[in-house]
Amino acid sequence: MNKWTQTTACLLLVMALGACSSNPVDTAAYPEPVYSHDRIVPEELNDPQVIYDPWTGMNRRIYNFNYHFDRYVFLPVVRGYKFITPDFLEAGLHNFFNNFRDVRTLANSILQLSPDKTAQAAGRVMVNTTIGLLGFVDMASKMDLPRPSEDFGQTLGHYGVGAGPYLVVPFLGPSNLRDGFGLIPDYLLLNAVREEVLADDLQIPAALLDAVDTRANVPFRYYETGSAYEYSIVRWLYTTKRELDVAK
């Protein structure tokens, strides 16, 4: 580049900068973003910072314990289970355990006096238990029968029982005082159904296999969100989800 070309380029640059400085950008020409926070976040949505969590210290320690148990015990078992179990058998066992959960939904739908959910859950249990071979084949879904999901925590919420303090349950994960209490009658119901269906020597293996199947079908992994605020995010997501579950 010769001297004349360099001089010309410098003059053009100075003129361009002068034009920019003498004509400030009219910010009024740019409207407010359509997807602003106030427009896309409902007013009634939980603020992640104000969720009632008086047991934060204990909950965080349990959360960390669950992470280590999940990483070093639960997930290795899940990977081994998926490795040695043929896909068709794994799907059949998942359907089988879902049939038990439909019984739980049926019981809670009756308690909630919900005729639609009761009919849907009863239809699924009847179809899958009979022509679905105790649930190993999900014939109900093939027949487009809806699958509601209800538990005793939702039943308590249906009748106005508040969620109470946030609670992290050992091995199980996020919950709250109401839902944590609701795990007890749900467990007793499912245990009673298993005792009616399975032989005594299959009770414990079935319960353990149910836990492994449940974990195998939950994609969440601890500390893979990449966020330093994962505990708060999970707490907010769980609380919001449960509010929606009760309201539906």
mmCIF file of C-alpha atoms in Angstrom:
data_model
loop_
_atom_site.group_PDB
_atom_site.id
_atom_site.type_symbol
_atom_site.label_atom_id
_atom_site.label_comp_id
_atom_site.label_asym_id
_atom_site.label_seq_id
_atom_site.Cartn_x
_atom_site.Cartn_y
_atom_site.Cartn_z
ATOM 1 C CA MET A 1 0.000 0.000 0.000
ATOM 2 C CA ASN A 2 1.593 3.379 -1.086
ATOM 3 C CA LYS A 3 1.616 6.547 0.958
ATOM 4 C CA TRP A 4 -1.276 8.172 -1.014
ATOM 5 C CA THR A 5 -3.551 5.163 -0.422
ATOM 6 C CA GLN A 6 -2.754 5.142 3.307
ATOM 7 C CA THR A 7 -3.557 8.853 3.609
ATOM 8 C CA THR A 8 -6.861 8.460 1.769
ATOM 9 C CA ALA A 9 -7.897 5.533 3.999
ATOM 10 C CA CYS A 10 -7.151 7.536 7.153
ATOM 11 C CA LEU A 11 -9.218 10.513 5.938
ATOM 12 C CA LEU A 12 -12.189 8.253 5.153
ATOM 13 C CA LEU A 13 -11.962 6.679 8.611
ATOM 14 C CA VAL A 14 -11.888 10.073 10.341
ATOM 15 C CA MET A 15 -14.928 11.250 8.324
ATOM 16 C CA ALA A 16 -16.851 8.099 9.231
ATOM 17 C CA LEU A 17 -16.108 8.525 12.914
ATOM 18 C CA GLY A 18 -17.131 12.157 12.753
ATOM 19 C CA ALA A 19 -20.438 11.250 11.165
ATOM 20 C CA CYS A 20 -21.146 8.724 13.899
ATOM 21 C CA SER A 21 -20.348 11.201 16.674
ATOM 22 C CA SER A 22 -22.503 13.943 15.170
ATOM 23 C CA ASN A 23 -25.511 11.660 14.661
ATOM 24 C CA PRO A 24 -26.240 9.782 17.900
ATOM 25 C CA VAL A 25 -28.370 6.661 17.680
ATOM 26 C CA ASP A 26 -32.055 7.308 18.269
ATOM 27 C CA THR A 27 -32.808 4.741 20.977
ATOM 28 C CA ALA A 28 -36.510 5.557 20.748
ATOM 29 C CA ALA A 29 -36.551 3.861 17.346
ATOM 30 C CA TYR A 30 -35.954 0.489 19.010
ATOM 31 C CA PRO A 31 -39.096 -0.845 20.751
ATOM 32 C CA GLU A 32 -39.105 -2.808 23.997
ATOM 33 C CA PRO A 33 -38.386 -6.532 23.422
ATOM 34 C CA VAL A 34 -41.526 -8.552 22.812
ATOM 35 C CA TYR A 35 -40.381 -11.351 25.123
ATOM 36 C CA SER A 36 -39.697 -9.285 28.202
ATOM 37 C CA HIS A 37 -39.663 -10.931 31.644
ATOM 38 C CA ASP A 38 -42.973 -9.348 32.707
ATOM 39 C CA ARG A 39 -44.755 -10.643 29.607
ATOM 40 C CA ILE A 40 -43.591 -14.250 29.643
ATOM 41 C CA VAL A 41 -43.480 -14.975 33.408
ATOM 42 C CA PRO A 42 -46.904 -15.190 35.092
ATOM 43 C CA GLU A 43 -47.331 -13.062 38.190
ATOM 44 C CA GLU A 44 -48.325 -16.051 40.328
ATOM 45 C CA LEU A 45 -45.206 -18.034 39.431
ATOM 46 C CA ASN A 46 -42.940 -18.889 42.350
ATOM 47 C CA ASP A 47 -39.952 -16.677 42.919
ATOM 48 C CA PRO A 48 -36.973 -19.047 43.181
ATOM 49 C CA GLN A 49 -35.636 -16.990 46.081
ATOM 50 C CA VAL A 50 -38.748 -17.087 48.290
ATOM 51 C CA ILE A 51 -39.642 -20.800 48.279
ATOM 52 C CA TYR A 52 -40.043 -21.842 51.922
ATOM 53 C CA ASP A 53 -36.917 -23.809 52.779
ATOM 54 C CA PRO A 54 -36.171 -23.480 56.506
ATOM 55 C CA TRP A 55 -34.129 -26.702 56.485
ATOM 56 C CA THR A 56 -31.717 -25.520 53.789
ATOM 57 C CA GLY A 57 -28.589 -26.750 55.536
ATOM 58 C CA MET A 58 -29.945 -30.245 56.091
ATOM 59 C CA ASN A 59 -31.482 -30.365 52.623
ATOM 60 C CA ARG A 60 -28.217 -29.413 50.938
ATOM 61 C CA ARG A 61 -26.353 -32.129 52.837
ATOM 62 C CA ILE A 62 -28.953 -34.723 51.822
ATOM 63 C CA TYR A 63 -28.792 -33.434 48.237
ATOM 64 C CA ASN A 64 -25.022 -33.951 48.253
ATOM 65 C CA PHE A 65 -25.442 -37.413 49.791
ATOM 66 C CA ASN A 66 -27.954 -38.311 47.071
ATOM 67 C CA TYR A 67 -25.457 -37.187 44.452
ATOM 68 C CA HIS A 68 -22.748 -39.503 45.784
ATOM 69 C CA PHE A 69 -25.163 -42.419 46.201
ATOM 70 C CA ASP A 70 -26.483 -41.838 42.685
ATOM 71 C CA ARG A 71 -23.033 -41.626 41.128
ATOM 72 C CA TYR A 72 -21.278 -44.469 42.902
ATOM 73 C CA VAL A 73 -24.138 -46.906 43.585
ATOM 74 C CA PHE A 74 -27.428 -46.255 41.827
ATOM 75 C CA LEU A 75 -26.272 -45.314 38.330
ATOM 76 C CA PRO A 76 -23.712 -48.147 38.071
ATOM 77 C CA VAL A 77 -26.505 -50.577 39.000
ATOM 78 C CA VAL A 78 -28.790 -48.959 36.415
ATOM 79 C CA ARG A 79 -26.126 -49.226 33.712
ATOM 80 C CA GLY A 80 -25.535 -52.883 34.581
ATOM 81 C CA TYR A 81 -29.274 -53.572 34.518
ATOM 82 C CA LYS A 82 -29.686 -51.966 31.109
ATOM 83 C CA PHE A 83 -26.606 -53.783 29.767
ATOM 84 C CA ILE A 84 -27.724 -57.302 30.730
ATOM 85 C CA THR A 85 -31.475 -56.893 30.186
ATOM 86 C CA PRO A 86 -32.828 -57.335 26.646
ATOM 87 C CA ASP A 87 -34.747 -54.305 25.427
ATOM 88 C CA PHE A 88 -38.047 -56.168 25.111
ATOM 89 C CA LEU A 89 -37.784 -57.455 28.696
ATOM 90 C CA GLU A 90 -36.773 -54.047 30.022
ATOM 91 C CA ALA A 91 -39.821 -52.483 28.312
ATOM 92 C CA GLY A 92 -42.073 -55.249 29.641
ATOM 93 C CA LEU A 93 -40.869 -54.780 33.226
ATOM 94 C CA HIS A 94 -41.354 -51.021 32.930
ATOM 95 C CA ASN A 95 -44.925 -51.573 31.756
ATOM 96 C CA PHE A 96 -45.466 -54.065 34.583
ATOM 97 C CA PHE A 97 -44.414 -51.569 37.258
ATOM 98 C CA ASN A 98 -46.402 -48.795 35.573
ATOM 99 C CA ASN A 99 -49.467 -50.979 35.997
ATOM 100 C CA PHE A 100 -48.904 -50.874 39.767
ATOM 101 C CA ARG A 101 -48.583 -47.098 39.583
ATOM 102 C CA ASP A 102 -51.888 -46.966 37.728
ATOM 103 C CA VAL A 103 -53.431 -48.722 40.741
ATOM 104 C CA ARG A 104 -52.038 -45.922 42.910
ATOM 105 C CA THR A 105 -53.544 -43.383 40.522
ATOM 106 C CA LEU A 106 -56.887 -45.212 40.646
ATOM 107 C CA ALA A 107 -56.986 -45.124 44.455
ATOM 108 C CA ASN A 108 -56.103 -41.428 44.645
ATOM 109 C CA SER A 109 -58.536 -40.510 41.863
ATOM 110 C CA ILE A 110 -61.302 -42.153 43.884
ATOM 111 C CA LEU A 111 -60.223 -40.226 46.995
ATOM 112 C CA GLN A 112 -60.287 -37.005 44.970
ATOM 113 C CA LEU A 113 -63.822 -37.807 43.724
ATOM 114 C CA SER A 114 -62.613 -37.380 40.140
ATOM 115 C CA PRO A 115 -64.834 -39.521 37.868
ATOM 116 C CA ASP A 116 -62.819 -38.884 34.686
ATOM 117 C CA LYS A 117 -59.447 -39.860 36.167
ATOM 118 C CA THR A 118 -61.038 -42.776 38.018
ATOM 119 C CA ALA A 119 -62.516 -44.129 34.801
ATOM 120 C CA GLN A 120 -59.247 -43.650 32.900
ATOM 121 C CA ALA A 121 -57.113 -45.339 35.570
ATOM 122 C CA ALA A 122 -59.624 -48.175 36.073
ATOM 123 C CA GLY A 123 -59.762 -48.779 32.335
ATOM 124 C CA ARG A 124 -55.979 -48.937 32.074
ATOM 125 C CA VAL A 125 -55.621 -51.332 35.010
ATOM 126 C CA MET A 126 -58.374 -53.599 33.710
ATOM 127 C CA VAL A 127 -57.044 -53.748 30.145
ATOM 128 C CA ASN A 128 -53.367 -54.130 31.026
ATOM 129 C CA THR A 129 -53.945 -56.660 33.808
ATOM 130 C CA THR A 130 -56.010 -58.919 31.546
ATOM 131 C CA ILE A 131 -55.123 -58.799 27.874
ATOM 132 C CA GLY A 132 -51.873 -56.981 28.713
ATOM 133 C CA LEU A 133 -50.609 -59.970 30.733
ATOM 134 C CA LEU A 134 -50.418 -58.250 34.138
ATOM 135 C CA GLY A 135 -49.153 -55.107 32.465
ATOM 136 C CA PHE A 136 -46.127 -56.504 30.628
ATOM 137 C CA VAL A 137 -47.788 -55.319 27.429
ATOM 138 C CA ASP A 138 -49.181 -51.776 27.582
ATOM 139 C CA MET A 139 -52.347 -52.513 25.634
ATOM 140 C CA ALA A 140 -54.089 -49.506 27.202
ATOM 141 C CA SER A 141 -51.715 -47.066 25.513
ATOM 142 C CA LYS A 142 -52.121 -48.927 22.230
ATOM 143 C CA MET A 143 -55.864 -48.328 22.624
ATOM 144 C CA ASP A 144 -55.210 -44.594 23.298
ATOM 145 C CA LEU A 145 -56.454 -44.740 26.889
ATOM 146 C CA PRO A 146 -55.084 -41.650 28.710
ATOM 147 C CA ARG A 147 -52.715 -42.275 31.607
ATOM 148 C CA PRO A 148 -53.305 -39.856 34.493
ATOM 149 C CA SER A 149 -50.803 -39.822 37.341
ATOM 150 C CA GLU A 150 -52.011 -39.170 40.885
ATOM 151 C CA ASP A 151 -50.449 -39.735 44.299
ATOM 152 C CA PHE A 152 -51.445 -39.082 47.893
ATOM 153 C CA GLY A 153 -49.507 -35.822 48.017
ATOM 154 C CA GLN A 154 -51.689 -34.539 45.179
ATOM 155 C CA THR A 155 -54.776 -35.819 46.995
ATOM 156 C CA LEU A 156 -53.837 -33.834 50.100
ATOM 157 C CA GLY A 157 -53.191 -30.781 47.931
ATOM 158 C CA HIS A 158 -56.565 -31.303 46.233
ATOM 159 C CA TYR A 159 -58.232 -30.838 49.619
ATOM 160 C CA GLY A 160 -56.264 -27.709 50.438
ATOM 161 C CA VAL A 161 -53.330 -29.068 52.420
ATOM 162 C CA GLY A 162 -50.374 -26.781 51.883
ATOM 163 C CA ALA A 163 -47.041 -28.030 50.596
ATOM 164 C CA GLY A 164 -45.199 -27.037 53.766
ATOM 165 C CA PRO A 165 -41.413 -26.682 53.920
ATOM 166 C CA TYR A 166 -39.274 -27.887 51.038
ATOM 167 C CA LEU A 167 -37.663 -31.227 51.800
ATOM 168 C CA VAL A 168 -34.989 -33.351 50.121
ATOM 169 C CA VAL A 169 -35.683 -37.020 50.863
ATOM 170 C CA PRO A 170 -32.686 -39.371 51.176
ATOM 171 C CA PHE A 171 -32.293 -41.543 48.056
ATOM 172 C CA LEU A 172 -35.495 -40.132 46.496
ATOM 173 C CA GLY A 173 -34.705 -36.456 45.931
ATOM 174 C CA PRO A 174 -36.760 -33.234 46.017
ATOM 175 C CA SER A 175 -40.065 -33.182 47.854
ATOM 176 C CA ASN A 176 -41.872 -31.194 50.530
ATOM 177 C CA LEU A 177 -43.407 -32.036 53.890
ATOM 178 C CA ARG A 178 -46.844 -32.826 52.423
ATOM 179 C CA ASP A 179 -45.534 -34.964 49.567
ATOM 180 C CA GLY A 180 -42.990 -36.659 51.815
ATOM 181 C CA PHE A 181 -45.806 -37.728 54.141
ATOM 182 C CA GLY A 182 -47.823 -38.802 51.116
ATOM 183 C CA LEU A 183 -45.145 -41.315 50.191
ATOM 184 C CA ILE A 184 -46.169 -43.487 53.166
ATOM 185 C CA PRO A 185 -49.764 -44.406 52.179
ATOM 186 C CA ASP A 186 -48.733 -44.739 48.537
ATOM 187 C CA TYR A 187 -45.982 -47.172 49.523
ATOM 188 C CA LEU A 188 -48.321 -49.182 51.757
ATOM 189 C CA LEU A 189 -50.857 -49.433 48.935
ATOM 190 C CA LEU A 190 -48.309 -50.589 46.348
ATOM 191 C CA ASN A 191 -46.817 -53.036 48.834
ATOM 192 C CA ALA A 192 -50.256 -54.518 49.501
ATOM 193 C CA VAL A 193 -50.889 -54.910 45.772
ATOM 194 C CA ARG A 194 -47.505 -56.593 45.269
ATOM 195 C CA GLU A 195 -48.304 -59.025 48.068
ATOM 196 C CA GLU A 196 -51.520 -59.991 46.290
ATOM 197 C CA VAL A 197 -49.866 -60.459 42.914
ATOM 198 C CA LEU A 198 -46.387 -61.794 43.675
ATOM 199 C CA ALA A 199 -45.085 -64.688 45.727
ATOM 200 C CA ASP A 200 -43.451 -63.870 49.070
ATOM 201 C CA ASP A 201 -39.924 -64.612 47.874
ATOM 202 C CA LEU A 202 -40.380 -62.118 45.019
ATOM 203 C CA GLN A 203 -41.424 -59.166 47.188
ATOM 204 C CA ILE A 204 -37.970 -57.723 47.938
ATOM 205 C CA PRO A 205 -36.498 -58.380 44.468
ATOM 206 C CA ALA A 206 -39.569 -56.760 42.885
ATOM 207 C CA ALA A 207 -39.260 -53.678 45.119
ATOM 208 C CA LEU A 208 -35.563 -53.301 44.274
ATOM 209 C CA LEU A 209 -36.175 -53.850 40.575
ATOM 210 C CA ASP A 210 -38.964 -51.264 40.659
ATOM 211 C CA ALA A 211 -36.511 -48.715 42.105
ATOM 212 C CA VAL A 212 -33.914 -49.505 39.427
ATOM 213 C CA ASP A 213 -36.526 -49.293 36.669
ATOM 214 C CA THR A 214 -37.751 -45.952 37.994
ATOM 215 C CA ARG A 215 -34.217 -44.503 38.060
ATOM 216 C CA ALA A 216 -33.478 -45.896 34.606
ATOM 217 C CA ASN A 217 -36.384 -43.892 33.214
ATOM 218 C CA VAL A 218 -35.512 -40.573 34.891
ATOM 219 C CA PRO A 219 -33.008 -38.636 32.749
ATOM 220 C CA PHE A 220 -31.946 -36.199 35.499
ATOM 221 C CA ARG A 221 -28.322 -36.434 36.615
ATOM 222 C CA TYR A 222 -26.954 -34.520 39.598
ATOM 223 C CA TYR A 223 -24.610 -31.627 38.896
ATOM 224 C CA GLU A 224 -24.865 -31.860 35.130
ATOM 225 C CA THR A 225 -26.788 -28.613 34.709
ATOM 226 C CA GLY A 226 -23.566 -26.628 34.589
ATOM 227 C CA SER A 227 -25.025 -24.129 37.057
ATOM 228 C CA ALA A 228 -23.642 -23.134 40.436
ATOM 229 C CA TYR A 229 -27.259 -22.674 41.541
ATOM 230 C CA GLU A 230 -28.488 -26.173 40.727
ATOM 231 C CA TYR A 231 -29.962 -26.745 44.191
ATOM 232 C CA SER A 232 -32.117 -23.613 43.875
ATOM 233 C CA ILE A 233 -33.104 -24.451 40.288
ATOM 234 C CA VAL A 234 -34.196 -27.991 41.195
ATOM 235 C CA ARG A 235 -36.079 -26.670 44.222
ATOM 236 C CA TRP A 236 -37.960 -24.170 42.065
ATOM 237 C CA LEU A 237 -38.704 -26.668 39.303
ATOM 238 C CA TYR A 238 -40.040 -29.266 41.735
ATOM 239 C CA THR A 239 -42.185 -26.756 43.630
ATOM 240 C CA THR A 240 -43.667 -25.330 40.452
ATOM 241 C CA LYS A 241 -44.325 -28.780 38.981
ATOM 242 C CA ARG A 242 -46.140 -29.949 42.074
ATOM 243 C CA GLU A 243 -48.335 -26.873 42.092
ATOM 244 C CA LEU A 244 -49.290 -27.654 38.496
ATOM 245 C CA ASP A 245 -49.886 -31.325 39.387
ATOM 246 C CA VAL A 246 -52.307 -30.393 42.146
ATOM 247 C CA ALA A 247 -54.098 -27.805 40.013
ATOM 248 C CA LYS A 248 -54.705 -30.062 37.000
#
